Amino acid sequence: MNTRAETMGMMGIVQTIGEPVIAILIVAGAVLSVLSAFGIIRFPDVYLRAHAATKSATLGVLFVLVGAFLFFWIYDGYPSMRILLAILFVFVTAPIAGHLNARAAYRTGVPLWKLAKDELKPALKEKGIDREQAEREPLN
Amino acid sequence: MSILHMAMTITLVLLSLAIAGCMYRVLKGPSMTDRITALDTIGVNLIAMIAVLSMMLDTQAFLEVMLLVAILAFIGTVAFAKYIERGVVIEHEYESGDDGDDGDRTDDR
Protein backbone atom coordinates (compact mmCIF):
# COMPACT_ATOMS: atom_id res chain seq x y z
CA MET A 1 0.00 0.00 0.00
CA ASN A 2 1.31 3.39 -1.00
CA THR A 3 2.11 6.02 1.55
CA ARG A 4 0.99 9.55 0.84
CA ALA A 5 4.54 10.66 -0.01
CA GLU A 6 4.90 7.89 -2.59
CA THR A 7 1.56 8.85 -4.16
CA MET A 8 2.59 12.48 -4.44
CA GLY A 9 5.88 11.45 -5.99
CA MET A 10 3.98 9.32 -8.49
CA MET A 11 1.78 12.26 -9.40
CA GLY A 12 4.86 14.43 -9.83
CA ILE A 13 6.36 11.91 -12.25
CA VAL A 14 3.10 11.67 -14.20
CA GLN A 15 2.87 15.44 -14.45
CA THR A 16 6.50 15.78 -15.52
CA ILE A 17 6.04 13.21 -18.27
CA GLY A 18 2.56 14.37 -19.23
CA GLU A 19 3.39 18.02 -19.76
CA PRO A 20 5.59 17.65 -22.89
CA VAL A 21 3.35 14.89 -24.22
CA ILE A 22 0.31 17.18 -24.04
CA ALA A 23 2.31 20.04 -25.55
CA ILE A 24 3.42 17.89 -28.50
CA LEU A 25 -0.12 16.57 -29.03
CA ILE A 26 -1.83 19.95 -29.16
CA VAL A 27 0.85 21.58 -31.31
CA ALA A 28 0.72 18.65 -33.75
CA GLY A 29 -3.06 18.99 -33.92
CA ALA A 30 -2.80 22.71 -34.62
CA VAL A 31 -0.23 22.11 -37.37
CA LEU A 32 -2.57 19.55 -38.97
CA SER A 33 -5.43 22.06 -38.84
CA VAL A 34 -3.28 24.71 -40.51
CA LEU A 35 -2.29 22.23 -43.23
CA SER A 36 -5.94 21.41 -43.86
CA ALA A 37 -6.77 25.13 -44.09
CA PHE A 38 -3.93 25.47 -46.60
CA GLY A 39 -5.46 22.63 -48.60
CA ILE A 40 -8.87 24.29 -48.45
CA ILE A 41 -7.38 27.47 -49.89
CA ARG A 42 -5.14 25.90 -52.54
CA PHE A 43 -6.91 22.85 -53.96
CA PRO A 44 -8.64 23.46 -57.32
CA ASP A 45 -11.91 21.61 -56.81
CA VAL A 46 -14.76 21.13 -54.32
CA TYR A 47 -14.07 17.43 -54.01
CA LEU A 48 -10.35 17.87 -53.37
CA ARG A 49 -11.14 20.59 -50.86
CA ALA A 50 -13.56 18.25 -49.10
CA HIS A 51 -10.71 15.75 -48.93
CA ALA A 52 -8.51 18.31 -47.17
CA ALA A 53 -11.26 19.58 -44.89
CA THR A 54 -12.68 16.26 -43.79
CA LYS A 55 -9.67 14.10 -43.11
CA SER A 56 -6.85 16.26 -41.89
CA ALA A 57 -8.97 18.77 -39.94
CA THR A 58 -10.66 15.90 -38.11
CA LEU A 59 -7.31 14.33 -37.23
CA GLY A 60 -5.98 17.68 -36.00
CA VAL A 61 -8.98 18.27 -33.78
CA LEU A 62 -8.75 14.73 -32.44
CA PHE A 63 -5.11 15.36 -31.47
CA VAL A 64 -6.03 18.57 -29.63
CA LEU A 65 -8.94 16.88 -27.87
CA VAL A 66 -6.82 13.92 -26.80
CA GLY A 67 -4.33 16.43 -25.40
CA ALA A 68 -7.10 18.16 -23.45
CA PHE A 69 -8.37 14.78 -22.21
CA LEU A 70 -4.91 13.88 -20.89
CA PHE A 71 -4.55 17.37 -19.38
CA PHE A 72 -7.72 17.14 -17.32
CA TRP A 73 -6.99 13.53 -16.40
CA ILE A 74 -3.54 14.38 -15.08
CA TYR A 75 -4.23 17.71 -13.41
CA ASP A 76 -7.72 17.11 -12.05
CA GLY A 77 -7.14 13.47 -11.20
CA TYR A 78 -10.10 12.00 -13.08
CA PRO A 79 -10.89 11.67 -16.81
CA SER A 80 -13.45 14.05 -18.26
CA MET A 81 -16.24 12.11 -19.95
CA ARG A 82 -17.45 15.19 -21.80
CA ILE A 83 -14.21 15.44 -23.75
CA LEU A 84 -14.44 11.73 -24.52
CA LEU A 85 -17.98 12.33 -25.81
CA ALA A 86 -16.75 15.24 -27.95
CA ILE A 87 -13.96 13.06 -29.39
CA LEU A 88 -16.46 10.34 -30.29
CA PHE A 89 -18.92 12.83 -31.76
CA VAL A 90 -16.35 14.56 -33.97
CA PHE A 91 -14.94 11.21 -35.05
CA VAL A 92 -18.38 9.96 -36.10
CA THR A 93 -19.98 13.05 -37.62
CA ALA A 94 -17.17 14.75 -39.57
CA PRO A 95 -16.98 12.04 -42.29
CA ILE A 96 -20.78 12.01 -42.59
CA ALA A 97 -20.87 15.76 -43.14
CA GLY A 98 -18.08 15.56 -45.72
CA HIS A 99 -19.86 12.76 -47.57
CA LEU A 100 -23.16 14.67 -47.68
CA ASN A 101 -21.39 17.77 -48.98
CA ALA A 102 -19.60 15.94 -51.76
CA ARG A 103 -22.82 14.15 -52.73
CA ALA A 104 -24.76 17.42 -52.89
CA ALA A 105 -21.94 18.99 -54.92
CA TYR A 106 -21.90 16.18 -57.48
CA ARG A 107 -25.64 16.00 -57.89
CA THR A 108 -26.05 19.74 -58.36
CA GLY A 109 -23.48 19.84 -61.14
CA VAL A 110 -20.44 21.43 -59.54
CA PRO A 111 -17.69 20.92 -62.15
CA LEU A 112 -14.85 18.49 -61.52
CA TRP A 113 -11.25 19.54 -62.00
CA LYS A 114 -9.79 16.86 -64.29
CA LEU A 115 -11.72 13.85 -65.36
CA ALA A 116 -10.69 10.82 -67.37
CA LYS A 117 -13.76 8.67 -66.82
CA ASP A 118 -16.95 9.35 -64.88
CA GLU A 119 -18.71 6.12 -64.03
CA LEU A 120 -21.10 7.71 -61.59
CA LYS A 121 -22.90 9.78 -64.24
CA PRO A 122 -24.51 6.89 -66.20
CA ALA A 123 -25.25 5.06 -62.95
CA LEU A 124 -27.10 8.10 -61.64
CA LYS A 125 -28.90 8.58 -64.94
CA GLU A 126 -30.37 5.10 -64.60
CA LYS A 127 -31.84 6.22 -61.30
CA GLY A 128 -33.30 9.33 -62.88
CA ILE A 129 -30.76 11.96 -61.84
CA ASP A 130 -29.36 13.84 -64.82
CA ARG A 131 -26.03 15.45 -64.01
CA GLU A 132 -25.65 16.93 -67.50
CA GLN A 133 -28.84 18.92 -67.02
CA ALA A 134 -27.59 20.05 -63.62
CA GLU A 135 -24.33 21.16 -65.22
CA ARG A 136 -26.23 23.19 -67.82
CA GLU A 137 -28.30 24.90 -65.14
CA PRO A 138 -25.92 25.48 -62.24
CA LEU A 139 -27.56 26.19 -58.93
CA ASN A 140 -25.16 28.90 -57.82
CA MET B 1 6.14 30.42 -18.63
CA SER B 2 6.06 26.65 -18.79
CA ILE B 3 6.39 24.68 -21.98
CA LEU B 4 2.75 23.67 -21.81
CA HIS B 5 1.56 27.25 -21.60
CA MET B 6 3.77 28.19 -24.54
CA ALA B 7 2.39 25.27 -26.55
CA MET B 8 -1.17 26.38 -25.80
CA THR B 9 -0.43 29.90 -27.03
CA ILE B 10 1.14 28.56 -30.23
CA THR B 11 -1.85 26.27 -30.73
CA LEU B 12 -4.33 29.13 -30.36
CA VAL B 13 -2.42 31.22 -32.91
CA LEU B 14 -2.23 28.36 -35.40
CA LEU B 15 -5.92 27.53 -35.01
CA SER B 16 -6.79 31.19 -35.61
CA LEU B 17 -4.74 31.06 -38.80
CA ALA B 18 -6.62 27.93 -39.87
CA ILE B 19 -9.98 29.61 -39.22
CA ALA B 20 -8.87 32.67 -41.19
CA GLY B 21 -7.94 30.41 -44.13
CA CYS B 22 -11.35 28.76 -44.01
CA MET B 23 -12.97 32.20 -43.83
CA TYR B 24 -11.29 33.08 -47.13
CA ARG B 25 -12.93 30.05 -48.73
CA VAL B 26 -16.30 30.94 -47.19
CA LEU B 27 -16.17 34.43 -48.67
CA LYS B 28 -14.75 33.50 -52.07
CA GLY B 29 -15.79 29.89 -52.71
CA PRO B 30 -17.12 29.52 -56.26
CA SER B 31 -19.89 27.12 -55.30
CA MET B 32 -22.25 26.81 -52.37
CA THR B 33 -20.80 23.45 -51.28
CA ASP B 34 -17.36 25.07 -50.96
CA ARG B 35 -18.80 27.44 -48.43
CA ILE B 36 -20.52 24.67 -46.50
CA THR B 37 -17.35 22.60 -46.35
CA ALA B 38 -15.35 25.58 -45.09
CA LEU B 39 -18.02 26.44 -42.50
CA ASP B 40 -17.97 22.86 -41.23
CA THR B 41 -14.19 23.04 -40.89
CA ILE B 42 -14.51 26.33 -39.02
CA GLY B 43 -16.87 24.65 -36.56
CA VAL B 44 -14.46 21.75 -36.06
CA ASN B 45 -11.54 24.13 -35.49
CA LEU B 46 -13.66 26.10 -33.03
CA ILE B 47 -14.09 22.94 -30.95
CA ALA B 48 -10.31 22.61 -30.72
CA MET B 49 -9.98 26.28 -29.79
CA ILE B 50 -12.49 25.95 -26.97
CA ALA B 51 -10.65 22.87 -25.68
CA VAL B 52 -7.33 24.73 -25.62
CA LEU B 53 -8.98 27.75 -23.99
CA SER B 54 -10.46 25.63 -21.21
CA MET B 55 -7.00 24.10 -20.66
CA MET B 56 -5.47 27.58 -20.47
CA LEU B 57 -8.03 28.83 -17.95
CA ASP B 58 -7.82 25.47 -16.12
CA THR B 59 -11.57 25.02 -15.88
CA GLN B 60 -14.01 22.40 -17.12
CA ALA B 61 -16.80 24.93 -17.54
CA PHE B 62 -16.43 25.22 -21.32
CA LEU B 63 -16.71 21.55 -22.18
CA GLU B 64 -20.48 21.71 -22.68
CA VAL B 65 -19.93 24.58 -25.11
CA MET B 66 -17.62 22.27 -27.05
CA LEU B 67 -20.32 19.61 -27.37
CA LEU B 68 -22.95 22.17 -28.34
CA VAL B 69 -20.77 23.67 -31.07
CA ALA B 70 -20.07 20.18 -32.43
CA ILE B 71 -23.76 19.28 -32.57
CA LEU B 72 -24.86 22.60 -34.06
CA ALA B 73 -22.14 22.51 -36.74
CA PHE B 74 -23.12 18.99 -37.75
CA ILE B 75 -26.84 19.70 -37.92
CA GLY B 76 -26.24 22.91 -39.86
CA THR B 77 -24.02 21.13 -42.37
CA VAL B 78 -26.52 18.33 -42.92
CA ALA B 79 -29.41 20.76 -43.33
CA PHE B 80 -27.50 22.89 -45.84
CA ALA B 81 -26.35 19.88 -47.85
CA LYS B 82 -29.88 18.49 -48.03
CA TYR B 83 -31.28 21.87 -49.01
CA ILE B 84 -28.78 22.25 -51.85
CA GLU B 85 -29.29 18.71 -53.11
CA ARG B 86 -33.08 18.46 -53.02
CA GLY B 87 -34.35 22.00 -52.55
CA VAL B 88 -36.08 21.04 -49.30
CA VAL B 89 -34.78 20.25 -45.84
CA ILE B 90 -37.68 18.18 -44.51
CA GLU B 91 -39.35 16.09 -47.16
CA HIS B 92 -43.11 15.66 -47.25
CA GLU B 93 -44.93 12.82 -48.94
CA TYR B 94 -47.46 14.27 -51.38
CA GLU B 95 -50.23 12.01 -52.65
CA SER B 96 -50.99 14.01 -55.79
CA GLY B 97 -47.50 13.97 -57.21
CA ASP B 98 -45.00 16.77 -57.55
CA ASP B 99 -46.55 20.14 -58.36
CA GLY B 100 -43.18 21.82 -58.47
CA ASP B 101 -43.70 24.44 -55.79
CA ASP B 102 -41.00 23.06 -53.54
CA GLY B 103 -38.22 23.81 -56.01
CA ASP B 104 -37.29 20.17 -56.39
CA ARG B 105 -34.66 19.88 -59.11
CA THR B 106 -34.06 16.16 -59.04
CA ASP B 107 -36.33 13.19 -59.36
CA ASP B 108 -38.16 11.90 -56.30
CA ARG B 109 -36.92 8.73 -54.78
CSV table of C-alpha atoms in Angstrom, one decimal:
chain,number,residue,atom,x,y,z
A,1,MET,CA,0.0,0.0,0.0
A,2,ASN,CA,1.3,3.4,-1.0
A,3,THR,CA,2.1,6.0,1.5
A,4,ARG,CA,1.0,9.6,0.8
A,5,ALA,CA,4.5,10.7,0.0
A,6,GLU,CA,4.9,7.9,-2.6
A,7,THR,CA,1.6,8.9,-4.2
A,8,MET,CA,2.6,12.5,-4.4
A,9,GLY,CA,5.9,11.4,-6.0
A,10,MET,CA,4.0,9.3,-8.5
A,11,MET,CA,1.8,12.3,-9.4
A,12,GLY,CA,4.9,14.4,-9.8
A,13,ILE,CA,6.4,11.9,-12.2
A,14,VAL,CA,3.1,11.7,-14.2
A,15,GLN,CA,2.9,15.4,-14.5
A,16,THR,CA,6.5,15.8,-15.5
A,17,ILE,CA,6.0,13.2,-18.3
A,18,GLY,CA,2.6,14.4,-19.2
A,19,GLU,CA,3.4,18.0,-19.8
A,20,PRO,CA,5.6,17.6,-22.9
A,21,VAL,CA,3.3,14.9,-24.2
A,22,ILE,CA,0.3,17.2,-24.0
A,23,ALA,CA,2.3,20.0,-25.6
A,24,ILE,CA,3.4,17.9,-28.5
A,25,LEU,CA,-0.1,16.6,-29.0
A,26,ILE,CA,-1.8,19.9,-29.2
A,27,VAL,CA,0.8,21.6,-31.3
A,28,ALA,CA,0.7,18.6,-33.8
A,29,GLY,CA,-3.1,19.0,-33.9
A,30,ALA,CA,-2.8,22.7,-34.6
A,31,VAL,CA,-0.2,22.1,-37.4
A,32,LEU,CA,-2.6,19.5,-39.0
A,33,SER,CA,-5.4,22.1,-38.8
A,34,VAL,CA,-3.3,24.7,-40.5
A,35,LEU,CA,-2.3,22.2,-43.2
A,36,SER,CA,-5.9,21.4,-43.9
A,37,ALA,CA,-6.8,25.1,-44.1
A,38,PHE,CA,-3.9,25.5,-46.6
A,39,GLY,CA,-5.5,22.6,-48.6
A,40,ILE,CA,-8.9,24.3,-48.4
A,41,ILE,CA,-7.4,27.5,-49.9
A,42,ARG,CA,-5.1,25.9,-52.5
A,43,PHE,CA,-6.9,22.9,-54.0
A,44,PRO,CA,-8.6,23.5,-57.3
A,45,ASP,CA,-11.9,21.6,-56.8
A,46,VAL,CA,-14.8,21.1,-54.3
A,47,TYR,CA,-14.1,17.4,-54.0
A,48,LEU,CA,-10.3,17.9,-53.4
A,49,ARG,CA,-11.1,20.6,-50.9
A,50,ALA,CA,-13.6,18.3,-49.1
A,51,HIS,CA,-10.7,15.7,-48.9
A,52,ALA,CA,-8.5,18.3,-47.2
A,53,ALA,CA,-11.3,19.6,-44.9
A,54,THR,CA,-12.7,16.3,-43.8
A,55,LYS,CA,-9.7,14.1,-43.1
A,56,SER,CA,-6.9,16.3,-41.9
A,57,ALA,CA,-9.0,18.8,-39.9
A,58,THR,CA,-10.7,15.9,-38.1
A,59,LEU,CA,-7.3,14.3,-37.2
A,60,GLY,CA,-6.0,17.7,-36.0
A,61,VAL,CA,-9.0,18.3,-33.8
A,62,LEU,CA,-8.7,14.7,-32.4
A,63,PHE,CA,-5.1,15.4,-31.5
A,64,VAL,CA,-6.0,18.6,-29.6
A,65,LEU,CA,-8.9,16.9,-27.9
A,66,VAL,CA,-6.8,13.9,-26.8
A,67,GLY,CA,-4.3,16.4,-25.4
A,68,ALA,CA,-7.1,18.2,-23.4
A,69,PHE,CA,-8.4,14.8,-22.2
A,70,LEU,CA,-4.9,13.9,-20.9
A,71,PHE,CA,-4.5,17.4,-19.4
A,72,PHE,CA,-7.7,17.1,-17.3
A,73,TRP,CA,-7.0,13.5,-16.4
A,74,ILE,CA,-3.5,14.4,-15.1
A,75,TYR,CA,-4.2,17.7,-13.4
A,76,ASP,CA,-7.7,17.1,-12.1
A,77,GLY,CA,-7.1,13.5,-11.2
A,78,TYR,CA,-10.1,12.0,-13.1
A,79,PRO,CA,-10.9,11.7,-16.8
A,80,SER,CA,-13.5,14.0,-18.3
A,81,MET,CA,-16.2,12.1,-19.9
A,82,ARG,CA,-17.5,15.2,-21.8
A,83,ILE,CA,-14.2,15.4,-23.8
A,84,LEU,CA,-14.4,11.7,-24.5
A,85,LEU,CA,-18.0,12.3,-25.8
A,86,ALA,CA,-16.7,15.2,-27.9
A,87,ILE,CA,-14.0,13.1,-29.4
A,88,LEU,CA,-16.5,10.3,-30.3
A,89,PHE,CA,-18.9,12.8,-31.8
A,90,VAL,CA,-16.4,14.6,-34.0
A,91,PHE,CA,-14.9,11.2,-35.0
A,92,VAL,CA,-18.4,10.0,-36.1
A,93,THR,CA,-20.0,13.1,-37.6
A,94,ALA,CA,-17.2,14.8,-39.6
A,95,PRO,CA,-17.0,12.0,-42.3
A,96,ILE,CA,-20.8,12.0,-42.6
A,97,ALA,CA,-20.9,15.8,-43.1
A,98,GLY,CA,-18.1,15.6,-45.7
A,99,HIS,CA,-19.9,12.8,-47.6
A,100,LEU,CA,-23.2,14.7,-47.7
A,101,ASN,CA,-21.4,17.8,-49.0
A,102,ALA,CA,-19.6,15.9,-51.8
A,103,ARG,CA,-22.8,14.2,-52.7
A,104,ALA,CA,-24.8,17.4,-52.9
A,105,ALA,CA,-21.9,19.0,-54.9
A,106,TYR,CA,-21.9,16.2,-57.5
A,107,ARG,CA,-25.6,16.0,-57.9
A,108,THR,CA,-26.1,19.7,-58.4
A,109,GLY,CA,-23.5,19.8,-61.1
A,110,VAL,CA,-20.4,21.4,-59.5
A,111,PRO,CA,-17.7,20.9,-62.1
A,112,LEU,CA,-14.9,18.5,-61.5
A,113,TRP,CA,-11.3,19.5,-62.0
A,114,LYS,CA,-9.8,16.9,-64.3
A,115,LEU,CA,-11.7,13.8,-65.4
A,116,ALA,CA,-10.7,10.8,-67.4
A,117,LYS,CA,-13.8,8.7,-66.8
A,118,ASP,CA,-17.0,9.4,-64.9
A,119,GLU,CA,-18.7,6.1,-64.0
A,120,LEU,CA,-21.1,7.7,-61.6
A,121,LYS,CA,-22.9,9.8,-64.2
A,122,PRO,CA,-24.5,6.9,-66.2
A,123,ALA,CA,-25.2,5.1,-62.9
A,124,LEU,CA,-27.1,8.1,-61.6
A,125,LYS,CA,-28.9,8.6,-64.9
A,126,GLU,CA,-30.4,5.1,-64.6
A,127,LYS,CA,-31.8,6.2,-61.3
A,128,GLY,CA,-33.3,9.3,-62.9
A,129,ILE,CA,-30.8,12.0,-61.8
A,130,ASP,CA,-29.4,13.8,-64.8
A,131,ARG,CA,-26.0,15.5,-64.0
A,132,GLU,CA,-25.7,16.9,-67.5
A,133,GLN,CA,-28.8,18.9,-67.0
A,134,ALA,CA,-27.6,20.1,-63.6
A,135,GLU,CA,-24.3,21.2,-65.2
A,136,ARG,CA,-26.2,23.2,-67.8
A,137,GLU,CA,-28.3,24.9,-65.1
A,138,PRO,CA,-25.9,25.5,-62.2
A,139,LEU,CA,-27.6,26.2,-58.9
A,140,ASN,CA,-25.2,28.9,-57.8
B,1,MET,CA,6.1,30.4,-18.6
B,2,SER,CA,6.1,26.6,-18.8
B,3,ILE,CA,6.4,24.7,-22.0
B,4,LEU,CA,2.7,23.7,-21.8
B,5,HIS,CA,1.6,27.3,-21.6
B,6,MET,CA,3.8,28.2,-24.5
B,7,ALA,CA,2.4,25.3,-26.6
B,8,MET,CA,-1.2,26.4,-25.8
B,9,THR,CA,-0.4,29.9,-27.0
B,10,ILE,CA,1.1,28.6,-30.2
B,11,THR,CA,-1.9,26.3,-30.7
B,12,LEU,CA,-4.3,29.1,-30.4
B,13,VAL,CA,-2.4,31.2,-32.9
B,14,LEU,CA,-2.2,28.4,-35.4
B,15,LEU,CA,-5.9,27.5,-35.0
B,16,SER,CA,-6.8,31.2,-35.6
B,17,LEU,CA,-4.7,31.1,-38.8
B,18,ALA,CA,-6.6,27.9,-39.9
B,19,ILE,CA,-10.0,29.6,-39.2
B,20,ALA,CA,-8.9,32.7,-41.2
B,21,GLY,CA,-7.9,30.4,-44.1
B,22,CYS,CA,-11.4,28.8,-44.0
B,23,MET,CA,-13.0,32.2,-43.8
B,24,TYR,CA,-11.3,33.1,-47.1
B,25,ARG,CA,-12.9,30.0,-48.7
B,26,VAL,CA,-16.3,30.9,-47.2
B,27,LEU,CA,-16.2,34.4,-48.7
B,28,LYS,CA,-14.8,33.5,-52.1
B,29,GLY,CA,-15.8,29.9,-52.7
B,30,PRO,CA,-17.1,29.5,-56.3
B,31,SER,CA,-19.9,27.1,-55.3
B,32,MET,CA,-22.3,26.8,-52.4
B,33,THR,CA,-20.8,23.5,-51.3
B,34,ASP,CA,-17.4,25.1,-51.0
B,35,ARG,CA,-18.8,27.4,-48.4
B,36,ILE,CA,-20.5,24.7,-46.5
B,37,THR,CA,-17.3,22.6,-46.4
B,38,ALA,CA,-15.4,25.6,-45.1
B,39,LEU,CA,-18.0,26.4,-42.5
B,40,ASP,CA,-18.0,22.9,-41.2
B,41,THR,CA,-14.2,23.0,-40.9
B,42,ILE,CA,-14.5,26.3,-39.0
B,43,GLY,CA,-16.9,24.6,-36.6
B,44,VAL,CA,-14.5,21.8,-36.1
B,45,ASN,CA,-11.5,24.1,-35.5
B,46,LEU,CA,-13.7,26.1,-33.0
B,47,ILE,CA,-14.1,22.9,-31.0
B,48,ALA,CA,-10.3,22.6,-30.7
B,49,MET,CA,-10.0,26.3,-29.8
B,50,ILE,CA,-12.5,25.9,-27.0
B,51,ALA,CA,-10.6,22.9,-25.7
B,52,VAL,CA,-7.3,24.7,-25.6
B,53,LEU,CA,-9.0,27.7,-24.0
B,54,SER,CA,-10.5,25.6,-21.2
B,55,MET,CA,-7.0,24.1,-20.7
B,56,MET,CA,-5.5,27.6,-20.5
B,57,LEU,CA,-8.0,28.8,-17.9
B,58,ASP,CA,-7.8,25.5,-16.1
B,59,THR,CA,-11.6,25.0,-15.9
B,60,GLN,CA,-14.0,22.4,-17.1
B,61,ALA,CA,-16.8,24.9,-17.5
B,62,PHE,CA,-16.4,25.2,-21.3
B,63,LEU,CA,-16.7,21.6,-22.2
B,64,GLU,CA,-20.5,21.7,-22.7
B,65,VAL,CA,-19.9,24.6,-25.1
B,66,MET,CA,-17.6,22.3,-27.1
B,67,LEU,CA,-20.3,19.6,-27.4
B,68,LEU,CA,-22.9,22.2,-28.3
B,69,VAL,CA,-20.8,23.7,-31.1
B,70,ALA,CA,-20.1,20.2,-32.4
B,71,ILE,CA,-23.8,19.3,-32.6
B,72,LEU,CA,-24.9,22.6,-34.1
B,73,ALA,CA,-22.1,22.5,-36.7
B,74,PHE,CA,-23.1,19.0,-37.8
B,75,ILE,CA,-26.8,19.7,-37.9
B,76,GLY,CA,-26.2,22.9,-39.9
B,77,THR,CA,-24.0,21.1,-42.4
B,78,VAL,CA,-26.5,18.3,-42.9
B,79,ALA,CA,-29.4,20.8,-43.3
B,80,PHE,CA,-27.5,22.9,-45.8
B,81,ALA,CA,-26.4,19.9,-47.8
B,82,LYS,CA,-29.9,18.5,-48.0
B,83,TYR,CA,-31.3,21.9,-49.0
B,84,ILE,CA,-28.8,22.2,-51.9
B,85,GLU,CA,-29.3,18.7,-53.1
B,86,ARG,CA,-33.1,18.5,-53.0
B,87,GLY,CA,-34.3,22.0,-52.6
B,88,VAL,CA,-36.1,21.0,-49.3
B,89,VAL,CA,-34.8,20.3,-45.8
B,90,ILE,CA,-37.7,18.2,-44.5
B,91,GLU,CA,-39.4,16.1,-47.2
B,92,HIS,CA,-43.1,15.7,-47.2
B,93,GLU,CA,-44.9,12.8,-48.9
B,94,TYR,CA,-47.5,14.3,-51.4
B,95,GLU,CA,-50.2,12.0,-52.6
B,96,SER,CA,-51.0,14.0,-55.8
B,97,GLY,CA,-47.5,14.0,-57.2
B,98,ASP,CA,-45.0,16.8,-57.5
B,99,ASP,CA,-46.6,20.1,-58.4
B,100,GLY,CA,-43.2,21.8,-58.5
B,101,ASP,CA,-43.7,24.4,-55.8
B,102,ASP,CA,-41.0,23.1,-53.5
B,103,GLY,CA,-38.2,23.8,-56.0
B,104,ASP,CA,-37.3,20.2,-56.4
B,105,ARG,CA,-34.7,19.9,-59.1
B,106,THR,CA,-34.1,16.2,-59.0
B,107,ASP,CA,-36.3,13.2,-59.4
B,108,ASP,CA,-38.2,11.9,-56.3
B,109,ARG,CA,-36.9,8.7,-54.8
